[in-house]
Coordinates of C-alpha atoms and ligand atoms in Angstrom, one line a residue:
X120 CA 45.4 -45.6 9.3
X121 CA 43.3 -42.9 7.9
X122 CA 40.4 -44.5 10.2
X123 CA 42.1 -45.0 13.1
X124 CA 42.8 -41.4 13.4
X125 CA 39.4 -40.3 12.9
X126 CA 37.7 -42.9 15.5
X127 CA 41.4 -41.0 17.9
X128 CA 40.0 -37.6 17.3
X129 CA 36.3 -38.2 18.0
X130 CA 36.7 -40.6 21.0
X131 CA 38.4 -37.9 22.8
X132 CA 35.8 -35.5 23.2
X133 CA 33.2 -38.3 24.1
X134 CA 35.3 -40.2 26.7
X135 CA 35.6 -36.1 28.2
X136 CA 32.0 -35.8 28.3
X137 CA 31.3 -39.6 30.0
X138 CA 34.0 -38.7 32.9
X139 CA 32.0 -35.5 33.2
X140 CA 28.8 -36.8 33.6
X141 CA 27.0 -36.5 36.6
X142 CA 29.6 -33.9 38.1
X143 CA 28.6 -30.9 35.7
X144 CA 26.7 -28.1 36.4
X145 CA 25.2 -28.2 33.0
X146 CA 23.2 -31.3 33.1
X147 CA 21.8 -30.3 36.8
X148 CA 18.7 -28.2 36.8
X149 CA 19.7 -24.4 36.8
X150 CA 18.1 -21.9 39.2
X151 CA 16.4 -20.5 36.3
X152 CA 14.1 -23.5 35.9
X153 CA 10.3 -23.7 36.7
X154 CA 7.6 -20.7 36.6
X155 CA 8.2 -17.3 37.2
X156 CA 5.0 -15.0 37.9
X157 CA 4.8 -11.5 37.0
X158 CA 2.1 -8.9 38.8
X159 CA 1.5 -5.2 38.2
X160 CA 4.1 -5.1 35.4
X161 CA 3.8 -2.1 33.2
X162 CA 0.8 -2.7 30.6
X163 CA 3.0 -2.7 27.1
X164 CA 4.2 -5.7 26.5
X165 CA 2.6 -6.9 29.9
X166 CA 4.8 -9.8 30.7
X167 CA 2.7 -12.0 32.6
X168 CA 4.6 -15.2 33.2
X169 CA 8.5 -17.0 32.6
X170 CA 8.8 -20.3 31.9
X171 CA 12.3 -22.1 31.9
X172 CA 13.3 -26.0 31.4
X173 CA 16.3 -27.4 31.2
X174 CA 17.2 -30.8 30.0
X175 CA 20.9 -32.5 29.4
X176 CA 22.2 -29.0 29.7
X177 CA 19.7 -27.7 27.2
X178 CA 17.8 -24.5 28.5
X179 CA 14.3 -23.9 27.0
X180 CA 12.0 -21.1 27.9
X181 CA 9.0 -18.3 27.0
X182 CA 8.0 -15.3 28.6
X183 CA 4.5 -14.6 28.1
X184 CA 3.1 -11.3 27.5
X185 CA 0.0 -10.0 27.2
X186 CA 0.2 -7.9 23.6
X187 CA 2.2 -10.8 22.0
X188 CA 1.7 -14.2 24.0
X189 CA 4.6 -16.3 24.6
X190 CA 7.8 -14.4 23.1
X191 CA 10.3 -17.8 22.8
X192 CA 13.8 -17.8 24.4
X193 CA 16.0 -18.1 21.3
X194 CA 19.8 -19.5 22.3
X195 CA 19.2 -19.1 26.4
X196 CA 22.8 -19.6 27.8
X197 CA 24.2 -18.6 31.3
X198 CA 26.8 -16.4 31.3
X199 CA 28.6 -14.4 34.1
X200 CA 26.0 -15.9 36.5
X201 CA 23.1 -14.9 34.3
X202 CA 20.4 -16.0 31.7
X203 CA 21.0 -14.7 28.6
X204 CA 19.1 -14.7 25.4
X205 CA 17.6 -13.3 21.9
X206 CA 14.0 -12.5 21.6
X207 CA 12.3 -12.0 18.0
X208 CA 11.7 -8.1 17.9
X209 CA 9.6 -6.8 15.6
X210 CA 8.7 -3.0 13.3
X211 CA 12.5 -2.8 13.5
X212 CA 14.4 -3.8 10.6
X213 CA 17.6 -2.4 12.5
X214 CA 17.5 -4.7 15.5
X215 CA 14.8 -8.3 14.6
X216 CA 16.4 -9.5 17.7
X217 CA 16.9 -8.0 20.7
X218 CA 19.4 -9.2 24.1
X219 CA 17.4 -10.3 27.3
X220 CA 18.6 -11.8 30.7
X221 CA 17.2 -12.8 33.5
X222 CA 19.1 -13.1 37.0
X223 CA 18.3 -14.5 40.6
X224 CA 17.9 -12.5 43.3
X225 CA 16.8 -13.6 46.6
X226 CA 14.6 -16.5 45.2
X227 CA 13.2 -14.0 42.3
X228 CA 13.3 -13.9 39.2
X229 CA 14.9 -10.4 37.8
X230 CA 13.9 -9.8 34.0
X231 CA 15.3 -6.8 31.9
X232 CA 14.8 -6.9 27.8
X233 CA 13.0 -5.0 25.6
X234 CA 10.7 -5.2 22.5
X235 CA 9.6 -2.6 20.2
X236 CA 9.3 0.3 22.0
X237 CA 8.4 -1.7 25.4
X238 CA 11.5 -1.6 28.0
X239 CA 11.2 -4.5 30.5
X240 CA 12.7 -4.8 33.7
X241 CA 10.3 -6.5 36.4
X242 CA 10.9 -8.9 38.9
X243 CA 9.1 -12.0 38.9
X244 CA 8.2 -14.2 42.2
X245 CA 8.4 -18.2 42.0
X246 CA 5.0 -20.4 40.7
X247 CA 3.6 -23.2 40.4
X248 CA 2.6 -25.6 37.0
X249 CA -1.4 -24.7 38.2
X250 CA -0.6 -21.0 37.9
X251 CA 1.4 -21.5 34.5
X252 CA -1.9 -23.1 33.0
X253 CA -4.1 -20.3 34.5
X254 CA -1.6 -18.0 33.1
X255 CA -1.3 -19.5 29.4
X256 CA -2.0 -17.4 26.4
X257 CA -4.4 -19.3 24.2
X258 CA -3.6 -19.0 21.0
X259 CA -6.6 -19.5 18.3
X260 CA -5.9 -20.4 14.6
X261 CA -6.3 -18.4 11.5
X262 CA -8.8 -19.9 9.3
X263 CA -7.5 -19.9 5.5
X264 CA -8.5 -17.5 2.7
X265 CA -11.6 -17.7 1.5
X266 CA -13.1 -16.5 -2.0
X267 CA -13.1 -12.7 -2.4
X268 CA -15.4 -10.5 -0.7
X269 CA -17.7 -8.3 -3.4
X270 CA -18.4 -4.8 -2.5
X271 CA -21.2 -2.3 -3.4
X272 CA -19.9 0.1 -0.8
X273 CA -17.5 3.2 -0.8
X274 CA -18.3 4.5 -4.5
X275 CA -16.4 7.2 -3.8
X276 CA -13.7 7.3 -1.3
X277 CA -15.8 7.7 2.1
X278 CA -15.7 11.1 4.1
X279 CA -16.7 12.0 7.6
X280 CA -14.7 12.7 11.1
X281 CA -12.4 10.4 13.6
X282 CA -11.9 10.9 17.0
X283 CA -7.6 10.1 17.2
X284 CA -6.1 13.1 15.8
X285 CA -7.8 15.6 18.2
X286 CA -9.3 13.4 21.5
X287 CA -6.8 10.2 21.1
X288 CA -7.9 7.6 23.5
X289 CA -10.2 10.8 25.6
X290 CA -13.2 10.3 24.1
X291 CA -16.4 9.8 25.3
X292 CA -20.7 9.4 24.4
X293 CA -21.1 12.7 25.1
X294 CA -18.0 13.9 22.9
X295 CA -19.0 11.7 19.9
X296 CA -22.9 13.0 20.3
X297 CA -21.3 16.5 20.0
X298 CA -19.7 16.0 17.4
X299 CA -22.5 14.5 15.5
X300 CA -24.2 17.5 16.5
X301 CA -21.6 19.8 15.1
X302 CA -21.6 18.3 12.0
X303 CA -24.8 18.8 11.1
X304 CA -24.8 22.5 12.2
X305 CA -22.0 23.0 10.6
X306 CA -23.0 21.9 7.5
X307 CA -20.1 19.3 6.8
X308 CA -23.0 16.5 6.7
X309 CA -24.0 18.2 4.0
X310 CA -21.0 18.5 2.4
X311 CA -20.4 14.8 2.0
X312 CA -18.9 14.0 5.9
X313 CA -20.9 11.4 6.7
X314 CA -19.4 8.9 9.0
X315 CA -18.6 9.4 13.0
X316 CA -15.7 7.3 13.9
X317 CA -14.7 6.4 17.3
X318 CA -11.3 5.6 17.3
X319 CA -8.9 3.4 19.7
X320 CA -10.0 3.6 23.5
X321 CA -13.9 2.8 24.2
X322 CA -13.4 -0.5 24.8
X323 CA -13.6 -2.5 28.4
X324 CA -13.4 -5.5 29.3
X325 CA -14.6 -9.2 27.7
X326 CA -17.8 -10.6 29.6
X327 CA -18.2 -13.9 30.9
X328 CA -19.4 -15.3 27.4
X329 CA -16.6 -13.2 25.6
X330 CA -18.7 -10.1 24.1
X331 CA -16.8 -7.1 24.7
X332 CA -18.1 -4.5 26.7
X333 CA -17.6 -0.6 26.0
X334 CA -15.4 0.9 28.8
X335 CA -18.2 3.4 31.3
X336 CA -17.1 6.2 29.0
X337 CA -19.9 5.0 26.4
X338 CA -22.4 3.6 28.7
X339 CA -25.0 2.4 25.8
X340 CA -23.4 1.9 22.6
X341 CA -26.8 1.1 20.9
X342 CA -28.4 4.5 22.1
X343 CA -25.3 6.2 21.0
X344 CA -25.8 4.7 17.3
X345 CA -29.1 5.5 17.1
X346 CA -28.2 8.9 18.2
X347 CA -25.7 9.3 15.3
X348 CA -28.1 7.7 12.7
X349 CA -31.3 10.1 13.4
X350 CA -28.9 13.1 12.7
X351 CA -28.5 11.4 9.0
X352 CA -25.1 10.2 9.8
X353 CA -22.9 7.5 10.0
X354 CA -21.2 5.5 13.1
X355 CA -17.7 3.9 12.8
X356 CA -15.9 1.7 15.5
X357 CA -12.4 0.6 16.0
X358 CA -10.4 -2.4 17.0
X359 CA -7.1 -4.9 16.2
X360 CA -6.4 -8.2 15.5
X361 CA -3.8 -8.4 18.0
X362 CA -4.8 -9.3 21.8
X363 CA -4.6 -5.4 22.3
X364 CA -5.1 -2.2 20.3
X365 CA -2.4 0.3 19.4
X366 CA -3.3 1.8 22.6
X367 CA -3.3 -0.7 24.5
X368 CA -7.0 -2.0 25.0
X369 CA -8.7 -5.1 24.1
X370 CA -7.7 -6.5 20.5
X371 CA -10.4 -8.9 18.8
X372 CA -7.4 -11.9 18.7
X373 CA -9.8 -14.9 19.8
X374 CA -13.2 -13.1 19.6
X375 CA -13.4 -12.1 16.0
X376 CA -16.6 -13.2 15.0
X377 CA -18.3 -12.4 18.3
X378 CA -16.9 -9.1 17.9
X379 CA -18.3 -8.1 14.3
X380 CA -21.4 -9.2 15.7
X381 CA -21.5 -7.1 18.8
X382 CA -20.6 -4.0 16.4
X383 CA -23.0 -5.2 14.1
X384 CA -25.6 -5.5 16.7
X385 CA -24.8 -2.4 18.2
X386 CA -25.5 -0.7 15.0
X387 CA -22.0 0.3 13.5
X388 CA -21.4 0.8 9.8
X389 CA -18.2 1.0 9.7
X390 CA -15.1 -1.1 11.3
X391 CA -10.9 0.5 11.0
X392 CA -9.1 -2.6 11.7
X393 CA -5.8 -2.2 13.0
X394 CA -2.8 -3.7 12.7
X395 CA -1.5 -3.5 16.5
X396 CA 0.1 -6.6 18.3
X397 CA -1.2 -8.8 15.7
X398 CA 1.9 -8.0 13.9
X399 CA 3.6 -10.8 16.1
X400 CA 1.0 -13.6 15.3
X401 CA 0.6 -12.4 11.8
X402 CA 4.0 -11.2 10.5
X403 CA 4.0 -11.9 6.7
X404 CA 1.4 -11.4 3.8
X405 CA 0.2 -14.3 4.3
X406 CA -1.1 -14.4 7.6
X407 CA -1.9 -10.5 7.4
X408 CA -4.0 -11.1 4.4
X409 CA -6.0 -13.8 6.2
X410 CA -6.4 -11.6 9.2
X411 CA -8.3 -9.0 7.4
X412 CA -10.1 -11.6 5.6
X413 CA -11.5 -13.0 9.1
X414 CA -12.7 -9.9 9.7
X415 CA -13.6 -9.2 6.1
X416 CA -15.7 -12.0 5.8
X417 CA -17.4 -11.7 9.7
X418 CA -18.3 -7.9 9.0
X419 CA -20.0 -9.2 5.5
X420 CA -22.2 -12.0 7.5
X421 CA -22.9 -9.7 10.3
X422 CA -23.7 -7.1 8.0
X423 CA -26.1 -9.3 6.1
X424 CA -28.2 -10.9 9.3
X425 CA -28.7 -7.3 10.4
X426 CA -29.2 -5.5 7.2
X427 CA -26.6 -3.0 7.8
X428 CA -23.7 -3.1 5.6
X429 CA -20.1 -2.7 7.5
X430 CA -17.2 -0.3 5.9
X431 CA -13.9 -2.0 6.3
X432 CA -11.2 0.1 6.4
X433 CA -7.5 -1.7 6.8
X434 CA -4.8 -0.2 8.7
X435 CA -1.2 -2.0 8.5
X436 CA 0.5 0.8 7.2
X437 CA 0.7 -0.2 3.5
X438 CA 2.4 -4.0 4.6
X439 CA 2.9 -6.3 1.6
X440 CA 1.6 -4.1 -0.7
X441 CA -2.3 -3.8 0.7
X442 CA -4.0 -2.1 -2.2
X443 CA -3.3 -5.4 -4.2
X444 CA -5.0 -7.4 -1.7
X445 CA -7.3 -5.0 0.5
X446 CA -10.5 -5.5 -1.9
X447 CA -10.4 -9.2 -1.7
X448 CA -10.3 -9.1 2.0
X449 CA -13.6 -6.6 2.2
X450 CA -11.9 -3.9 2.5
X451 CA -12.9 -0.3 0.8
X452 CA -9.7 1.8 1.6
X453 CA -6.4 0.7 3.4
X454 CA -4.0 3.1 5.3
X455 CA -0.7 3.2 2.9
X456 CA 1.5 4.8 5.7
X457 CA 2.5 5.3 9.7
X458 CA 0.8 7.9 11.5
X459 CA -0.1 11.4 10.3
X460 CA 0.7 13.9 13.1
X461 CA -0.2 17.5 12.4
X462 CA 3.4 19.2 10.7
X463 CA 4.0 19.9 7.4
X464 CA 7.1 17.7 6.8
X465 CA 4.7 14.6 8.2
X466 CA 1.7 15.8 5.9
X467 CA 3.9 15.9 2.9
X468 CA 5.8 12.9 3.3
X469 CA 2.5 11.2 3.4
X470 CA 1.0 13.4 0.7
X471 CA 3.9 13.5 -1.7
X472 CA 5.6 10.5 -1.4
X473 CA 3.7 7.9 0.4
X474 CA -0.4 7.7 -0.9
X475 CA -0.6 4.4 -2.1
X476 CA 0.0 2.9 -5.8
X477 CA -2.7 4.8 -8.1
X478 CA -3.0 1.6 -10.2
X479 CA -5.0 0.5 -6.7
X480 CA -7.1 3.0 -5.9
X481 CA -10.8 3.3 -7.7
X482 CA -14.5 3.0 -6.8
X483 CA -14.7 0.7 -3.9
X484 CA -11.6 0.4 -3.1
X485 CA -9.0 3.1 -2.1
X486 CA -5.5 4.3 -1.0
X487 CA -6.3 5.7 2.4
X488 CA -2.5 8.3 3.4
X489 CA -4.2 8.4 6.8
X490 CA -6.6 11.0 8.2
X491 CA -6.9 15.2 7.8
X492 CA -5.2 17.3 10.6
X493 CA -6.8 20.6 9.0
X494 CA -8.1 22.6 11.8
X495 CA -5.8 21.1 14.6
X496 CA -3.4 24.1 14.4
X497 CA 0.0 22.5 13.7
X498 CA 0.0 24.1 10.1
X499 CA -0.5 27.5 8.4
X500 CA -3.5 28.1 6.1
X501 CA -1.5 27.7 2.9
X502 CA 0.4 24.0 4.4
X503 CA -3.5 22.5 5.0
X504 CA -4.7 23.9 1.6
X505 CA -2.0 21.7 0.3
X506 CA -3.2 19.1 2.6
X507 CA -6.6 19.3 1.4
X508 CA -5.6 19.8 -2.2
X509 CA -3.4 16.5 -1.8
X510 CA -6.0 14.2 -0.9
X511 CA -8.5 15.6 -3.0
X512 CA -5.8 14.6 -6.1
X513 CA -4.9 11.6 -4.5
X514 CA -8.6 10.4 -4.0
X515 CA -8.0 9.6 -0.5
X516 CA -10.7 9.6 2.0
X517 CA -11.7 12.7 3.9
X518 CA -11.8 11.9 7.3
X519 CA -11.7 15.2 9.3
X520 CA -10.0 14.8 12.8
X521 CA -10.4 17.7 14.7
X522 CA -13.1 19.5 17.2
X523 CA -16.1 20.1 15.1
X524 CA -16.9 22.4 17.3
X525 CA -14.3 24.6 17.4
X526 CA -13.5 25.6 14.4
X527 CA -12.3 28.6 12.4
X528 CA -14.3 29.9 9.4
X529 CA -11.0 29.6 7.2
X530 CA -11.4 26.0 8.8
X531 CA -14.8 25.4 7.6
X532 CA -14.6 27.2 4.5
X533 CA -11.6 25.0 3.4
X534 CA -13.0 21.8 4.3
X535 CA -16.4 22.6 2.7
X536 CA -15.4 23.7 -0.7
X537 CA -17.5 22.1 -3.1
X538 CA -15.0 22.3 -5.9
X539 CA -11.9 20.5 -3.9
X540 CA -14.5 17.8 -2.7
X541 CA -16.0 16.9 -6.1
X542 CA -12.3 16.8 -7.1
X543 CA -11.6 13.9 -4.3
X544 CA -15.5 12.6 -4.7
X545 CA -15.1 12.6 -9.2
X546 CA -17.3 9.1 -10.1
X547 CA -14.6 8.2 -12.4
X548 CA -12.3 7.0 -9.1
X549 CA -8.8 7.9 -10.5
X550 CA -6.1 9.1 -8.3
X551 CA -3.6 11.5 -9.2
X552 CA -0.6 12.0 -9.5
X553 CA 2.3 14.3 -10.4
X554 CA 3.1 14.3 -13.8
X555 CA 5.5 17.0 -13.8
X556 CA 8.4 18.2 -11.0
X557 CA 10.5 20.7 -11.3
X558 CA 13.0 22.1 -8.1
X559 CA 11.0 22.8 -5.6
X560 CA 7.6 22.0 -7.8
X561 CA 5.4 19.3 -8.1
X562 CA 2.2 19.2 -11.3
X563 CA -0.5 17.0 -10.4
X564 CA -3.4 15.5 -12.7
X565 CA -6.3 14.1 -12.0
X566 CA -8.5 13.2 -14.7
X567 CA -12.6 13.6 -13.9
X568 CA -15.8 11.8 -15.0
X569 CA -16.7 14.7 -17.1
X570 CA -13.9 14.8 -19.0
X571 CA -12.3 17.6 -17.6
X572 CA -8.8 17.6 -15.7
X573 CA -7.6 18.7 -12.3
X574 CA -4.4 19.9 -12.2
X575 CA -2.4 21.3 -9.0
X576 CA 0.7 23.0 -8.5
X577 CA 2.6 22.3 -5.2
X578 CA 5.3 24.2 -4.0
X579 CA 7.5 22.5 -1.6
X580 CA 9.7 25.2 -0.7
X581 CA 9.7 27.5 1.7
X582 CA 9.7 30.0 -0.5
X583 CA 7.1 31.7 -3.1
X584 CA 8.1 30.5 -6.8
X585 CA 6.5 31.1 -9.9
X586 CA 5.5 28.5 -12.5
X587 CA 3.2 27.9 -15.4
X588 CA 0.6 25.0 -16.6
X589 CA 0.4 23.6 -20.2
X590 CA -2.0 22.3 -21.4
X591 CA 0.2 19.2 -22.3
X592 CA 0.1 18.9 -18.1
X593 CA -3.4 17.7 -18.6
X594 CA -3.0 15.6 -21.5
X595 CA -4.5 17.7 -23.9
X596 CA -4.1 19.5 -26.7
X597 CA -5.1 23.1 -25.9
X598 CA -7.7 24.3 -22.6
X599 CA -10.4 26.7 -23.6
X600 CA -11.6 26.7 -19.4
X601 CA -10.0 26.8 -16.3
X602 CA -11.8 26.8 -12.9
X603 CA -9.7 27.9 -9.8
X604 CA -10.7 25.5 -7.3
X605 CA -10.1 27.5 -4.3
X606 CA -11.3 30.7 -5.3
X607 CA -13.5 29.6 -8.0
X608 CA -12.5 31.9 -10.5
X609 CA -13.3 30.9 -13.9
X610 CA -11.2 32.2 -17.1
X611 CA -11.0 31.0 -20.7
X612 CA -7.4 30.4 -20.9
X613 CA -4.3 29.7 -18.6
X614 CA -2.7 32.5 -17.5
X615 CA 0.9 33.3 -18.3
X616 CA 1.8 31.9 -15.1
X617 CA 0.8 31.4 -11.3
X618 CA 2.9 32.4 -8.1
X619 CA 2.4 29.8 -5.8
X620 CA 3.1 30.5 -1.8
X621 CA 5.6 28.8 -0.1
X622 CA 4.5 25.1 0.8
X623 CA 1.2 26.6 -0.8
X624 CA -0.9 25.1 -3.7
X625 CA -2.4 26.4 -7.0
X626 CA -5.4 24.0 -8.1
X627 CA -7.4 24.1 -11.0
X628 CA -10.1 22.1 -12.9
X629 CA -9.7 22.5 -17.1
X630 CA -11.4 21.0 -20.1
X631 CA -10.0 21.4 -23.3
X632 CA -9.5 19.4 -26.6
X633 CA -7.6 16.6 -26.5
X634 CA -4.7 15.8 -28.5
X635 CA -5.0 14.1 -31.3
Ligands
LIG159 C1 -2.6 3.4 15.2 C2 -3.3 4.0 14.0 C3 -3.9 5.4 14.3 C4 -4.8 5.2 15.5 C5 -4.1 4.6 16.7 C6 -5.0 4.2 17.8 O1 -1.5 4.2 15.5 O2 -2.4 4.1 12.9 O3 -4.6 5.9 13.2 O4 -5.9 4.4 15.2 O5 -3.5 3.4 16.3 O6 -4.4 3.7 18.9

């Protein structure tokens, strides 16, 4: 009995779907199907292509883009006369989905969606399989993790100049050669700013064999390098493992070898690999850690065949915990946040709360908060000596990112004092930390090779405040010298107490006994 109602209730439902058969509109082909060709659409996400089947009633499909290949139709449906579906979003923890559709119009294809910060709405015009193949992203694979990479380099975290913070994507040969210049007359080369980095935005296109070519804003990338080198200094280069760059230009995806090569050839010494559009191909530690390690591992060959060794420096914004991983993919120093932009509240975010775990940070290896806006404008003198002062605690590389040649003598003056740099450049490679808050206060302390201590005082507020050091803040026992680092005042005791300005900074270096 029990049986006979089951075989009742799922018979039903069957026999429906056989006297259906042939008549629905469901198992027919839909309008959607076949290839859908994109031209001219806007550049980010770049759809190229659409791609619908449909098969029994089941409706498969991909739009292709250019940052992120193929982005799969996930639960395409018709509804209300149009193709609905999800697409896998991504940096968005509020929305990992997002709602597309796609209607006919007069034989084309309309598309509207949107991913990350990319809106789409294009209309696409009917193709054929031959263009669908022409059009195909080709993916490559991601070869697996090798042994760590050893590395001699970055001693101390590295210093020099970037070109994003000031010039963005406008920069040029002649801009970079100026600022090598400036750097030497300025005497920041000899201050320890070594490197020259160009940033996102000299790229061009891929040549016939693949090699990427610079874009005719650097016309001879191997004179430019040679430029930078006689001067003493220093030449970094940029790119992504995504098929495009944060700003949009060529990404290594596919070419990674061939491109440490050509930077290794062209004389670089120093590589920022970026996280941009990659983050859809390589979306969880796994696959991120074997990203960098591609590159790790082609910058260390490269390096070796020409005899010049490659900086790595990782940017995925602190992802699954990079300063755990960053030295065994090559890297010396890994970005541990989102962009800086030139405001106090984004500096001391960064600064305060956001530098990287200390236990990570050390010769070789270290906890990169992103690059210095001192000099750009956006802050008051006291905000970037608490800019300064932060890195220098935090051990965080020192890579300027203004116009060298334009700068203030307050500028100069606070991005060449010796006493703040040996803080950040201290052999012992220990970065520091707060060890004391109080309201609106922050203590830091940064133990140095020579057994002294660095200790600042931050005041977050927005007012002046008052407050005094112990010697405990230092871990010792009593202080029988204290260096002011920014005036460079030198007294045999603490004083009673400090006044420190309003998002201003009191740092000193003291030695003392330790406790016992
Ligand atoms: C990202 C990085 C920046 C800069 C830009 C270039 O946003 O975090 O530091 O390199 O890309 O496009």
């Amino acid at each position: 009995m029990k049986h006979a109602l089951i075989k009742a209730a799922t018979l039903a439902p069957m026999l429906a779907g056989a006297l259906l058969a042939g008549t629905s509109p469901v198992l027919a082909k839909t309008a959607y199907d076949g290839v859908w060709l994109f031209d001219d659409t806007p550049p980010t996400p770049g759809v190229t292509m659409m791609q619908i089947t449909s098969k029994g009633g089941k409706i498969a499909g991909s739009v292709t883009t250019k940052w992120y290949g193929p982005v799969e139709m996930m639960n395409p449906h018709i509804e209300g006369g149009v193709l609905k579906f999800e697409a896998r979003n991504l940096n968005d923890r509020d929305h990992p989905t997002r709602s597309w559709s796609v209607a006919i119009e007069d034989g084309h294809a309309h598309l509207k969606g949107r991913i990350w910060e990319s809106e789409v709405d294009s209309t696409g015009r009917p193709g054929t399989a031959k263009d669908a193949k022409a059009r195909a992203f080709q993916f490559t694979a991601l070869p697996a993790m090798g042994t760590p990479i050893p590395s001699k380099l970055a001693a101390t975290p590295p210093m020099g100049w970037s070109s994003w913070n000031k010039f963005a994507e406008h920069i040029d040969d002649k801009t970079v050669r100026a600022m090598a210049d400036a750097m030497v007359s300025s005497g920041l080369r000899d201050a320890g700013y070594i490197y020259i980095n160009i940033d996102d935005g000299w790229q061009g296109e891929r040549d016939a064999k693949g090699v990427l070519q610079p874009n005719a804003k650097f016309p001879d990338m191997k004179a430019l390098t040679a430029y930078v080198h006689s001067k003493g200094l220093k030449i970094g280069i940029y790119s992504s493992q995504g098929p495009k760059t944060c700003a949009g230009y060529i990404g290594s995806y596919g070419h990674v070898k061939q491109d440490a090569d050509t930077y290794a050839d062209w004389g670089f010494d120093y590589l920022k690999y970026d996280l941009c559009s990659g983050e859809w191909f390589y979306a969880d530690a796994d696959t991120v850690k074997r990203s960098y390690y591609e590159m790790g591992k082609a910058l260390q060959e490269a390096g070796k065949r020409t005899g010049r060794d490659i900086l790595f420096s990782l940017c995925e914004y602190g992802r699954f915990d990079v300063g755990s991983w960053g030295r065994d993919v090559g890297g010396q120093l890994w970005r541990t946040t989102g962009d800086i932009t030139d405001d106090y509240p984004t500096m001391a975010k960064i600064g305060f709360d956001k530098n990287g775990n200390p236990a990570w940070a050390g010769p070789h290896g270290w906890n990169d908060p992103d690059m210095l806006e001192i000099g750009n404008g956006g802050m008051s003198a006291d905000e970037y000596r608490t800019h300064m002062s932060l890195w220098a605690m935090s051990a965080a590389p020192l890579m300027m990112g203004h116009d060298l040649r334009e700068m203030s003598a307050e500028t100069l003056a606070m991005l060449t004092n010796r006493r703040v740099i040996a803080v950040d450049q201290d052999a012992l490679g220990v970065q520091g930390k707060a060890v004391r808050k109080a309201g609106t206060m922050e203590v830091w302390s940064k133990p140095l090779a020579d057994g002294r201590v660095a200790l600042a005082l931050f005041n977050r507020g927005d007012a002046p405040a008052p407050l005094a050091l112990a010697p405990a803040d230092a871990g010792l026992a009593a202080i029988d010298s204290v260096e002011d680092v920014w005036s460079g005042a030198r007294s045999a005791a603490l004083p009673a107490g400090y006044q420190v300005p309003a998002r201003g900074v009191v740092m000193v270096v003291v030695h003392g006994a330790e406790a016992s």
